[in-house]
Each structure stands twice: as structure tokens, then as C-alpha cells.
PDB file of C-alpha atoms in Angstrom:
ATOM      1  CA  MET A   1       9.942   6.243  13.363  1.00 89.00           C
ATOM      2  CA  GLN A   2       7.098   4.262  15.375  1.00 93.00           C
ATOM      3  CA  ASN A   3       6.216   1.016  13.183  1.00 93.00           C
ATOM      4  CA  LYS A   4       3.045  -1.502  14.772  1.00 94.00           C
ATOM      5  CA  GLN A   5       1.240  -4.634  13.964  1.00 97.00           C
ATOM      6  CA  ILE A   6      -2.765  -3.177  13.640  1.00 97.00           C
ATOM      7  CA  HIS A   7      -5.110  -6.216  13.470  1.00 97.00           C
ATOM      8  CA  VAL A   8      -8.356  -5.502  11.040  1.00 97.00           C
ATOM      9  CA  ARG A   9     -10.579  -7.879  10.403  1.00 96.00           C
ATOM     10  CA  GLY A  10      -8.675 -10.632  10.373  1.00 96.00           C
ATOM     11  CA  ILE A  11      -5.539  -9.657   8.840  1.00 97.00           C
ATOM     12  CA  GLU A  12      -2.692  -8.066  10.987  1.00 98.00           C
ATOM     13  CA  TYR A  13      -1.818  -4.772   8.619  1.00 98.00           C
ATOM     14  CA  TYR A  14       2.275  -3.942   9.391  1.00 98.00           C
ATOM     15  CA  VAL A  15       2.111   0.233  10.057  1.00 98.00           C
ATOM     16  CA  GLU A  16       5.031   2.795   9.930  1.00 98.00           C
ATOM     17  CA  THR A  17       4.502   6.279  10.794  1.00 97.00           C
ATOM     18  CA  PHE A  18       7.099   9.195  10.827  1.00 96.00           C
ATOM     19  CA  GLY A  19       6.216  12.551  12.621  1.00 92.00           C
ATOM     20  CA  ASP A  20       4.161  14.146  15.065  1.00 89.00           C
ATOM     21  CA  GLU A  21      -0.152  13.833  14.286  1.00 87.00           C
ATOM     22  CA  ASP A  22      -0.351  17.360  14.399  1.00 89.00           C
ATOM     23  CA  LEU A  23       0.827  17.642  11.236  1.00 94.00           C
ATOM     24  CA  PRO A  24      -1.067  17.715   7.759  1.00 96.00           C
ATOM     25  CA  THR A  25      -0.496  13.319   7.253  1.00 98.00           C
ATOM     26  CA  LEU A  26       0.312  11.606   4.159  1.00 98.00           C
ATOM     27  CA  VAL A  27       0.005   7.787   3.912  1.00 98.00           C
ATOM     28  CA  PHE A  28       1.225   5.592   0.940  1.00 98.00           C
ATOM     29  CA  LEU A  29      -0.095   3.210  -0.429  1.00 98.00           C
ATOM     30  CA  HIS A  30       2.622   0.344  -2.914  1.00 98.00           C
ATOM     31  CA  GLY A  31       2.075  -1.402  -5.771  1.00 98.00           C
ATOM     32  CA  PHE A  32       2.067  -4.625  -6.421  1.00 97.00           C
ATOM     33  CA  THR A  33       5.864  -6.671  -4.881  1.00 97.00           C
ATOM     34  CA  GLY A  34       6.297  -3.493  -3.075  1.00 97.00           C
ATOM     35  CA  ASN A  35       5.837  -3.130   1.201  1.00 98.00           C
ATOM     36  CA  THR A  36       7.261   0.119   2.914  1.00 98.00           C
ATOM     37  CA  THR A  37      10.951   0.803   2.426  1.00 97.00           C
ATOM     38  CA  THR A  38      10.041   2.103  -1.499  1.00 96.00           C
ATOM     39  CA  TRP A  39       8.794   5.143  -0.207  1.00 98.00           C
ATOM     40  CA  TYR A  40      11.487   5.743   2.154  1.00 97.00           C
ATOM     41  CA  GLU A  41      13.813   8.534  -0.882  1.00 96.00           C
ATOM     42  CA  THR A  42      10.556  10.566  -1.242  1.00 97.00           C
ATOM     43  CA  ILE A  43       9.320  10.761   2.292  1.00 97.00           C
ATOM     44  CA  GLU A  44      12.455  12.156   3.160  1.00 95.00           C
ATOM     45  CA  GLN A  45      11.608  14.926   1.012  1.00 93.00           C
ATOM     46  CA  LEU A  46       8.568  15.328   3.119  1.00 96.00           C
ATOM     47  CA  ILE A  47       9.214  14.453   6.583  1.00 94.00           C
ATOM     48  CA  ASP A  48      10.715  18.035   7.949  1.00 92.00           C
ATOM     49  CA  LYS A  49       6.163  19.440   7.398  1.00 94.00           C
ATOM     50  CA  TYR A  50       4.433  15.836   7.183  1.00 97.00           C
ATOM     51  CA  ARG A  51       3.392  13.127   9.283  1.00 97.00           C
ATOM     52  CA  ILE A  52       4.027  10.029   7.189  1.00 98.00           C
ATOM     53  CA  VAL A  53       2.127   6.230   7.231  1.00 98.00           C
ATOM     54  CA  LEU A  54       3.231   3.970   4.995  1.00 98.00           C
ATOM     55  CA  ILE A  55       1.284   1.100   5.261  1.00 98.00           C
ATOM     56  CA  ASP A  56       2.404  -2.701   3.772  1.00 98.00           C
ATOM     57  CA  MET A  57      -0.878  -4.259   1.887  1.00 98.00           C
ATOM     58  CA  ILE A  58      -2.471  -7.488   2.530  1.00 98.00           C
ATOM     59  CA  GLY A  59       0.141 -10.057   1.188  1.00 97.00           C
ATOM     60  CA  HIS A  60       3.051  -8.418   1.047  1.00 97.00           C
ATOM     61  CA  GLY A  61       5.802  -7.221   3.604  1.00 97.00           C
ATOM     62  CA  GLN A  62       4.875  -7.094   6.913  1.00 97.00           C
ATOM     63  CA  THR A  63       0.867  -8.019   6.717  1.00 98.00           C
ATOM     64  CA  THR A  64      -0.845 -10.875   6.189  1.00 95.00           C
ATOM     65  CA  SER A  65      -0.627 -13.478   3.238  1.00 95.00           C
ATOM     66  CA  PRO A  66      -3.830 -15.093   3.661  1.00 96.00           C
ATOM     67  CA  THR A  67      -4.458 -18.509   1.551  1.00 94.00           C
ATOM     68  CA  SER A  68      -7.623 -17.724  -0.059  1.00 95.00           C
ATOM     69  CA  HIS A  69      -7.498 -15.218  -3.254  1.00 95.00           C
ATOM     70  CA  GLU A  70     -10.974 -13.664  -2.200  1.00 96.00           C
ATOM     71  CA  ARG A  71      -9.636 -12.165   0.908  1.00 97.00           C
ATOM     72  CA  PHE A  72      -7.346  -9.862  -2.012  1.00 97.00           C
ATOM     73  CA  ALA A  73     -10.896  -8.774  -3.222  1.00 97.00           C
ATOM     74  CA  MET A  74     -10.939  -4.826  -3.864  1.00 98.00           C
ATOM     75  CA  GLU A  75     -14.246  -4.876  -1.549  1.00 97.00           C
ATOM     76  CA  GLN A  76     -12.074  -6.001   1.127  1.00 98.00           C
ATOM     77  CA  GLN A  77      -8.945  -3.961   1.265  1.00 98.00           C
ATOM     78  CA  LEU A  78     -11.071  -1.196   1.190  1.00 98.00           C
ATOM     79  CA  LYS A  79     -13.175  -2.195   4.610  1.00 98.00           C
ATOM     80  CA  ASP A  80      -9.748  -2.800   6.303  1.00 98.00           C
ATOM     81  CA  LEU A  81      -8.005   0.143   4.641  1.00 98.00           C
ATOM     82  CA  ASP A  82     -11.422   2.200   6.357  1.00 98.00           C
ATOM     83  CA  GLU A  83     -10.588   0.519   9.911  1.00 98.00           C
ATOM     84  CA  LEU A  84      -7.498   0.878  10.015  1.00 98.00           C
ATOM     85  CA  PHE A  85      -7.320   4.663   9.574  1.00 98.00           C
ATOM     86  CA  SER A  86      -9.877   4.905  12.385  1.00 97.00           C
ATOM     87  CA  THR A  87      -7.380   3.304  14.467  1.00 97.00           C
ATOM     88  CA  LEU A  88      -4.977   5.528  13.753  1.00 96.00           C
ATOM     89  CA  ARG A  89      -7.421   8.027  14.358  1.00 94.00           C
ATOM     90  CA  LEU A  90      -7.256   9.942  10.848  1.00 95.00           C
ATOM     91  CA  LYS A  91     -10.259  11.713   9.282  1.00 89.00           C
ATOM     92  CA  GLN A  92      -8.498  14.155   6.390  1.00 93.00           C
ATOM     93  CA  PHE A  93      -6.049  13.673   4.919  1.00 97.00           C
ATOM     94  CA  THR A  94      -3.016  12.827   1.684  1.00 98.00           C
ATOM     95  CA  LEU A  95      -4.207   9.883   0.390  1.00 98.00           C
ATOM     96  CA  ILE A  96      -1.279   8.657  -2.043  1.00 98.00           C
ATOM     97  CA  GLY A  97      -1.124   5.879  -4.529  1.00 98.00           C
ATOM     98  CA  TYR A  98       1.369   3.932  -6.612  1.00 98.00           C
ATOM     99  CA  SER A  99       0.820   0.904  -9.569  1.00 98.00           C
ATOM    100  CA  MET A 100      -2.131  -2.097  -7.668  1.00 98.00           C
ATOM    101  CA  GLY A 101      -1.688   0.622  -4.558  1.00 98.00           C
ATOM    102  CA  GLY A 102      -2.772   3.870  -7.022  1.00 98.00           C
ATOM    103  CA  ARG A 103      -6.101   1.634  -7.920  1.00 98.00           C
ATOM    104  CA  ILE A 104      -6.708   1.138  -4.171  1.00 98.00           C
ATOM    105  CA  ALA A 105      -6.475   4.026  -3.628  1.00 98.00           C
ATOM    106  CA  LEU A 106      -8.521   5.014  -6.420  1.00 98.00           C
ATOM    107  CA  ALA A 107     -11.511   3.283  -4.815  1.00 98.00           C
ATOM    108  CA  TYR A 108     -10.689   4.346  -1.635  1.00 98.00           C
ATOM    109  CA  ALA A 109     -11.658   8.282  -2.356  1.00 98.00           C
ATOM    110  CA  VAL A 110     -14.885   7.081  -5.107  1.00 97.00           C
ATOM    111  CA  ASN A 111     -15.825   4.769  -2.081  1.00 96.00           C
ATOM    112  CA  TYR A 112     -15.194   7.003   1.214  1.00 96.00           C
ATOM    113  CA  PRO A 113     -14.319  10.944  -0.408  1.00 95.00           C
ATOM    114  CA  ASP A 114     -15.279  12.495   3.104  1.00 94.00           C
ATOM    115  CA  ARG A 115     -11.916  11.273   4.855  1.00 95.00           C
ATOM    116  CA  ILE A 116      -9.135  12.428   1.650  1.00 96.00           C
ATOM    117  CA  SER A 117      -8.615  16.173   1.269  1.00 96.00           C
ATOM    118  CA  THR A 118      -6.159  15.588  -1.910  1.00 97.00           C
ATOM    119  CA  LEU A 119      -5.911  12.431  -3.747  1.00 98.00           C
ATOM    120  CA  VAL A 120      -2.615  11.534  -5.743  1.00 98.00           C
ATOM    121  CA  LEU A 121      -2.252   8.852  -8.259  1.00 98.00           C
ATOM    122  CA  GLU A 122       0.724   7.665  -9.929  1.00 98.00           C
ATOM    123  CA  SER A 123       1.022   5.328 -12.470  1.00 98.00           C
ATOM    124  CA  ALA A 124      -2.634   4.286 -11.915  1.00 98.00           C
ATOM    125  CA  SER A 125      -5.792   3.349 -13.644  1.00 97.00           C
ATOM    126  CA  PRO A 126      -9.788   2.752 -13.017  1.00 98.00           C
ATOM    127  CA  GLY A 127      -9.367  -0.629 -13.749  1.00 97.00           C
ATOM    128  CA  LEU A 128     -10.293  -2.013 -17.170  1.00 97.00           C
ATOM    129  CA  ARG A 129     -13.914  -0.442 -19.320  1.00 95.00           C
ATOM    130  CA  THR A 130     -15.066  -4.232 -20.663  1.00 95.00           C
ATOM    131  CA  ILE A 131     -15.783  -7.511 -19.595  1.00 94.00           C
ATOM    132  CA  GLU A 132     -13.967  -9.058 -22.614  1.00 96.00           C
ATOM    133  CA  GLU A 133     -11.156  -7.611 -21.576  1.00 96.00           C
ATOM    134  CA  ARG A 134     -11.767  -7.887 -17.547  1.00 96.00           C
ATOM    135  CA  GLU A 135     -11.633 -11.402 -18.513  1.00 96.00           C
ATOM    136  CA  ASN A 136      -8.664 -11.835 -20.842  1.00 96.00           C
ATOM    137  CA  ARG A 137      -6.586  -9.902 -18.027  1.00 96.00           C
ATOM    138  CA  GLN A 138      -8.317 -12.362 -15.492  1.00 96.00           C
ATOM    139  CA  VAL A 139      -7.249 -15.347 -17.494  1.00 96.00           C
ATOM    140  CA  ALA A 140      -3.586 -13.543 -17.527  1.00 95.00           C
ATOM    141  CA  ASP A 141      -2.948 -13.223 -14.089  1.00 95.00           C
ATOM    142  CA  LYS A 142      -4.285 -16.604 -12.988  1.00 95.00           C
ATOM    143  CA  LYS A 143      -1.196 -17.830 -15.242  1.00 95.00           C
ATOM    144  CA  LEU A 144       1.133 -15.752 -14.205  1.00 95.00           C
ATOM    145  CA  SER A 145      -0.078 -16.080 -10.454  1.00 95.00           C
ATOM    146  CA  GLU A 146       0.364 -20.115 -10.983  1.00 95.00           C
ATOM    147  CA  ARG A 147       3.595 -20.270 -12.157  1.00 94.00           C
ATOM    148  CA  ILE A 148       4.440 -17.915  -9.149  1.00 95.00           C
ATOM    149  CA  VAL A 149       3.203 -20.367  -6.864  1.00 94.00           C
ATOM    150  CA  SER A 150       4.621 -23.373  -9.133  1.00 95.00           C
ATOM    151  CA  GLU A 151       8.614 -22.462 -10.398  1.00 95.00           C
ATOM    152  CA  GLY A 152       9.027 -20.351  -6.851  1.00 95.00           C
ATOM    153  CA  LEU A 153       9.895 -17.008  -6.196  1.00 96.00           C
ATOM    154  CA  GLN A 154      13.306 -15.835  -8.077  1.00 96.00           C
ATOM    155  CA  ALA A 155      11.636 -17.344 -10.552  1.00 96.00           C
ATOM    156  CA  PHE A 156       9.458 -14.761 -10.243  1.00 95.00           C
ATOM    157  CA  VAL A 157      11.448 -11.918  -9.945  1.00 95.00           C
ATOM    158  CA  ASP A 158      13.476 -13.052 -12.438  1.00 95.00           C
ATOM    159  CA  PHE A 159      10.602 -11.782 -15.546  1.00 95.00           C
ATOM    160  CA  TRP A 160       8.979  -9.189 -13.820  1.00 95.00           C
ATOM    161  CA  GLU A 161      12.182  -7.425 -13.821  1.00 93.00           C
ATOM    162  CA  SER A 162      12.098  -7.601 -17.585  1.00 93.00           C
ATOM    163  CA  ILE A 163       8.862  -7.042 -18.912  1.00 93.00           C
ATOM    164  CA  PRO A 164       8.708  -3.909 -20.800  1.00 91.00           C
ATOM    165  CA  LEU A 165       7.471  -1.595 -18.090  1.00 91.00           C
ATOM    166  CA  PHE A 166      10.238  -1.840 -16.013  1.00 93.00           C
ATOM    167  CA  GLU A 167      12.497  -1.254 -18.542  1.00 92.00           C
ATOM    168  CA  THR A 168      14.219   1.800 -17.414  1.00 93.00           C
ATOM    169  CA  GLN A 169      14.902   0.754 -14.159  1.00 93.00           C
ATOM    170  CA  LYS A 170      17.662  -1.110 -16.068  1.00 91.00           C
ATOM    171  CA  LYS A 171      19.640   2.440 -15.992  1.00 90.00           C
ATOM    172  CA  LEU A 172      19.089   2.687 -12.423  1.00 93.00           C
ATOM    173  CA  PRO A 173      22.722   3.002 -10.280  1.00 94.00           C
ATOM    174  CA  THR A 174      23.825  -1.050  -9.577  1.00 95.00           C
ATOM    175  CA  ALA A 175      23.053  -0.625  -5.820  1.00 94.00           C
ATOM    176  CA  LYS A 176      19.584   0.393  -6.048  1.00 94.00           C
ATOM    177  CA  ARG A 177      18.424  -2.085  -8.554  1.00 94.00           C
ATOM    178  CA  ILE A 178      19.927  -4.766  -5.660  1.00 95.00           C
ATOM    179  CA  ALA A 179      18.015  -2.863  -3.112  1.00 94.00           C
ATOM    180  CA  ILE A 180      14.313  -3.381  -4.983  1.00 95.00           C
ATOM    181  CA  ARG A 181      15.827  -6.530  -6.120  1.00 95.00           C
ATOM    182  CA  LYS A 182      16.176  -7.860  -2.838  1.00 95.00           C
ATOM    183  CA  GLN A 183      12.920  -6.121  -1.693  1.00 94.00           C
ATOM    184  CA  ARG A 184      11.236  -7.896  -4.170  1.00 96.00           C
ATOM    185  CA  LEU A 185      12.859 -10.870  -3.173  1.00 96.00           C
ATOM    186  CA  THR A 186      11.388 -10.603   0.555  1.00 95.00           C
ATOM    187  CA  GLN A 187       7.554 -11.487  -0.975  1.00 97.00           C
ATOM    188  CA  ASP A 188       5.288 -14.067   0.395  1.00 95.00           C
ATOM    189  CA  GLU A 189       4.886 -16.534  -2.696  1.00 95.00           C
ATOM    190  CA  GLN A 190       1.194 -17.299  -2.014  1.00 95.00           C
ATOM    191  CA  GLY A 191       0.513 -13.545  -0.891  1.00 97.00           C
ATOM    192  CA  LEU A 192       2.245 -11.932  -4.454  1.00 97.00           C
ATOM    193  CA  SER A 193      -0.291 -14.977  -6.202  1.00 97.00           C
ATOM    194  CA  ASN A 194      -3.126 -14.174  -4.202  1.00 97.00           C
ATOM    195  CA  SER A 195      -2.705 -10.941  -5.105  1.00 97.00           C
ATOM    196  CA  LEU A 196      -2.813 -11.202  -8.786  1.00 96.00           C
ATOM    197  CA  ILE A 197      -6.195 -13.356  -8.298  1.00 96.00           C
ATOM    198  CA  GLY A 198      -8.103 -11.024  -5.570  1.00 97.00           C
ATOM    199  CA  ILE A 199      -7.251  -8.097  -6.258  1.00 97.00           C
ATOM    200  CA  GLY A 200      -5.553  -7.720 -10.086  1.00 95.00           C
ATOM    201  CA  THR A 201      -6.737  -5.168 -12.701  1.00 96.00           C
ATOM    202  CA  GLY A 202      -9.077  -7.441 -14.734  1.00 95.00           C
ATOM    203  CA  SER A 203     -10.655  -8.368 -11.210  1.00 96.00           C
ATOM    204  CA  GLN A 204     -11.562  -5.607  -9.664  1.00 96.00           C
ATOM    205  CA  PRO A 205     -14.440  -3.059 -10.896  1.00 96.00           C
ATOM    206  CA  SER A 206     -13.743  -0.651 -13.930  1.00 97.00           C
ATOM    207  CA  TYR A 207     -14.532   3.501 -11.267  1.00 98.00           C
ATOM    208  CA  TRP A 208     -14.538   4.916 -15.746  1.00 98.00           C
ATOM    209  CA  ASP A 209     -17.811   5.265 -14.703  1.00 97.00           C
ATOM    210  CA  ALA A 210     -16.853   7.094 -11.493  1.00 98.00           C
ATOM    211  CA  LEU A 211     -14.504   9.608 -11.902  1.00 98.00           C
ATOM    212  CA  GLY A 212     -17.115  12.626 -13.458  1.00 97.00           C
ATOM    213  CA  SER A 213     -18.843  12.125  -9.290  1.00 96.00           C
ATOM    214  CA  MET A 214     -15.338  12.974  -8.029  1.00 96.00           C
ATOM    215  CA  LYS A 215     -14.750  16.635  -5.197  1.00 91.00           C
ATOM    216  CA  ASN A 216     -11.825  15.292  -4.176  1.00 93.00           C
ATOM    217  CA  PRO A 217      -8.743  18.021  -5.607  1.00 97.00           C
ATOM    218  CA  VAL A 218      -6.793  14.864  -8.125  1.00 98.00           C
ATOM    219  CA  LEU A 219      -3.378  15.262  -8.644  1.00 98.00           C
ATOM    220  CA  LEU A 220      -2.132  12.091 -11.774  1.00 98.00           C
ATOM    221  CA  VAL A 221       1.594  11.941 -11.969  1.00 98.00           C
ATOM    222  CA  SER A 222       2.528   9.354 -14.646  1.00 98.00           C
ATOM    223  CA  GLY A 223       6.209   9.311 -16.152  1.00 97.00           C
ATOM    224  CA  GLU A 224       6.695  10.677 -19.787  1.00 97.00           C
ATOM    225  CA  LEU A 225       8.824   6.924 -21.091  1.00 97.00           C
ATOM    226  CA  ASP A 226       5.621   5.241 -19.557  1.00 97.00           C
ATOM    227  CA  LYS A 227       3.439   5.450 -22.663  1.00 97.00           C
ATOM    228  CA  LYS A 228       0.670   3.426 -21.138  1.00 97.00           C
ATOM    229  CA  PHE A 229      -0.160   5.823 -18.462  1.00 98.00           C
ATOM    230  CA  VAL A 230       0.380   9.460 -20.022  1.00 98.00           C
ATOM    231  CA  SER A 231      -1.655   7.641 -21.788  1.00 98.00           C
ATOM    232  CA  ILE A 232      -4.090   6.306 -19.362  1.00 98.00           C
ATOM    233  CA  SER A 233      -3.772   9.603 -17.204  1.00 98.00           C
ATOM    234  CA  ARG A 234      -4.644  12.246 -20.056  1.00 98.00           C
ATOM    235  CA  GLU A 235      -7.524   9.376 -20.627  1.00 98.00           C
ATOM    236  CA  MET A 236      -8.472  10.275 -17.522  1.00 98.00           C
ATOM    237  CA  GLN A 237      -7.830  13.826 -16.655  1.00 97.00           C
ATOM    238  CA  LYS A 238     -10.385  14.069 -19.759  1.00 97.00           C
ATOM    239  CA  TYR A 239     -13.432  13.425 -16.479  1.00 98.00           C
ATOM    240  CA  ILE A 240     -12.174  14.102 -13.057  1.00 98.00           C
ATOM    241  CA  PRO A 241     -14.240  17.991 -12.830  1.00 97.00           C
ATOM    242  CA  ASN A 242     -10.535  19.113 -10.202  1.00 96.00           C
ATOM    243  CA  VAL A 243      -7.394  17.130 -11.956  1.00 98.00           C
ATOM    244  CA  GLN A 244      -4.496  18.335 -12.137  1.00 98.00           C
ATOM    245  CA  HIS A 245      -1.414  16.302 -14.462  1.00 98.00           C
ATOM    246  CA  GLU A 246       2.368  16.072 -15.142  1.00 97.00           C
ATOM    247  CA  THR A 247       4.635  14.124 -16.633  1.00 97.00           C
ATOM    248  CA  ILE A 248       7.734  13.812 -14.934  1.00 97.00           C
ATOM    249  CA  LYS A 249      11.078  13.708 -17.992  1.00 96.00           C
ATOM    250  CA  GLN A 250      13.155  11.267 -17.851  1.00 95.00           C
ATOM    251  CA  ALA A 251      10.903   8.926 -16.007  1.00 96.00           C
ATOM    252  CA  GLY A 252       9.222   4.771 -16.162  1.00 97.00           C
ATOM    253  CA  HIS A 253       6.337   3.661 -14.763  1.00 97.00           C
ATOM    254  CA  ALA A 254       8.139   3.556 -10.835  1.00 97.00           C
ATOM    255  CA  ILE A 255       8.513   7.371 -10.515  1.00 97.00           C
ATOM    256  CA  HIS A 256       8.730   7.756  -6.361  1.00 97.00           C
ATOM    257  CA  VAL A 257      12.347   5.174  -7.523  1.00 97.00           C
ATOM    258  CA  GLU A 258      13.637   6.009 -10.148  1.00 97.00           C
ATOM    259  CA  LYS A 259      13.001  10.436  -9.503  1.00 97.00           C
ATOM    260  CA  PRO A 260      12.418  10.291  -5.901  1.00 97.00           C
ATOM    261  CA  LEU A 261      13.179  14.406  -5.430  1.00 97.00           C
ATOM    262  CA  GLU A 262      11.439  15.281  -8.525  1.00 97.00           C
ATOM    263  CA  PHE A 263       8.270  13.366  -7.241  1.00 98.00           C
ATOM    264  CA  ALA A 264       7.954  14.717  -3.932  1.00 97.00           C
ATOM    265  CA  THR A 265       8.875  17.857  -5.103  1.00 96.00           C
ATOM    266  CA  MET A 266       5.686  17.642  -7.247  1.00 96.00           C
ATOM    267  CA  VAL A 267       4.043  16.143  -4.640  1.00 96.00           C
ATOM    268  CA  ARG A 268       4.449  18.804  -2.103  1.00 95.00           C
ATOM    269  CA  LYS A 269       4.266  21.478  -4.388  1.00 95.00           C
ATOM    270  CA  TYR A 270       0.623  20.442  -5.768  1.00 95.00           C
ATOM    271  CA  ILE A 271      -0.337  19.553  -1.430  1.00 92.00           C
TER     272      ILE A 271
END
């Protein structure tokens, strides 16, 4: 593994790379409260045949946490990623994104389609369709962002681990649940708070209308027990021209955490 900080548009991005540059490249974008370590079990199954690139997203892990939430906006993050990919000399690669990272990956593929050979979206969405939905979500995200700062990181992680979206993670082995919690507790409070406001589902543009024009092959992966995102993936499947939707049994929202072998096998087979 090689790890380094890469300066991009005033942000120091933390990046880990694995494998030879001559191999086909897979780039992974983690979800909210995640970092590069969330992918480690998954890439164990892929590292023999692929070059792997893991990125700490802005406000997460060892990447800079700007004080202004405007710097977290989708447009800003897409510009960052495009410059980062140029710095890494990535011309054609598979882009894999989970949840928040999936929303960003989808937006990147819509705006910079020529770089992407294949797009894999895990438990992701194109955003909210209506202005009313987005405004309501912005209000909720702002309240949660203020809670992170006022109550502190530990109280927020306690809350975050209790929401229905992660109910299935309670079945994970104790050691794994402790490791996930420890990773969440390493985050920066301001970074998470600004991330919620700047690139929360309510703040990002809706990409539903762009799905029909996508030219990249797209794999949608959802967990069987995550009914909401199974439904979203089925709806997305109606519009994307070159798409395949797969569900992984007995998995919830964070499939790569709950079923890393199955997730990696599905990605490898599709690619």
C-alpha cells in the first residue's frame, strides 16, 4: 500500500493506492462517517487483479475539513475529484460509491462520463425529486448538523448507530461492531456537520432527469433487508439504459461491511 496527501484546490486529500499501475483501476468512495478503512475487507478479494484507489472524502478521515459548508457542495467535490484523478493519472477506471459516496459517484459519472468505464452504486440514490422534499431534508440535516457540534461526536455516534438504517449491523460480530464505532469516533465534528449541510441529500442537485442520458454501464447493488434502497434502485433501473440491479441476501444498507465477500464477488463478476 502507498498512502499520501494530495493537494487539490486548497484541500489535502488522503489517498491510499494498492497494486500495480498497469492493472485495471477501481476507485472507491465511502459513505457518511466513513473513511478508507471501510473498504479493507472488500478489496482483499480484488487486490490480486486490480489497482485499488481509496479516498477519504472531504471532511472525513485524514482529508481536510474546511470551516465553510459551501466548500462541501456537490459541484465543489466533483471538481476536486476530477483534479485528483488527473493528478493520479487515471484515464479510465471503475468508480464504486456507497451511500453518500454513491451519490457523488453518480454525479461524477453524469458530469464526467468519459473517465468512467463502469459505475457501481451501492445503496445510493440520484437525490430527491422535488423542491419540497429537498427543502424538508435540508431542515432535518441542519438540525442534525447542529446536534453534532452541540452534543459532541460520541453522542452523535450513539444516535447514528441507533437509526433504523443500520439496524442490521447489530447482528455483526462484537469485534467488528467495535471497530466500526472506533472508526466513526475518529471523525472531525465540524467535518461531519458541514458534510451534512453541504452535500446532504437535500442540498445536492437531483439527478433523476439525467439517468436516461447515462452512457456508462451501471451496476446497482442493494441489500435485501434495506427495503427503501431496494425500491430506489428498482426505480433507477427504469431509466438508466445500460443497467443491472442486484440484491444481496440478508444484507442491509452497508453491504460491503456486512457482506464484504459477496459484495466483492458481485463487483468482480460484473466488471
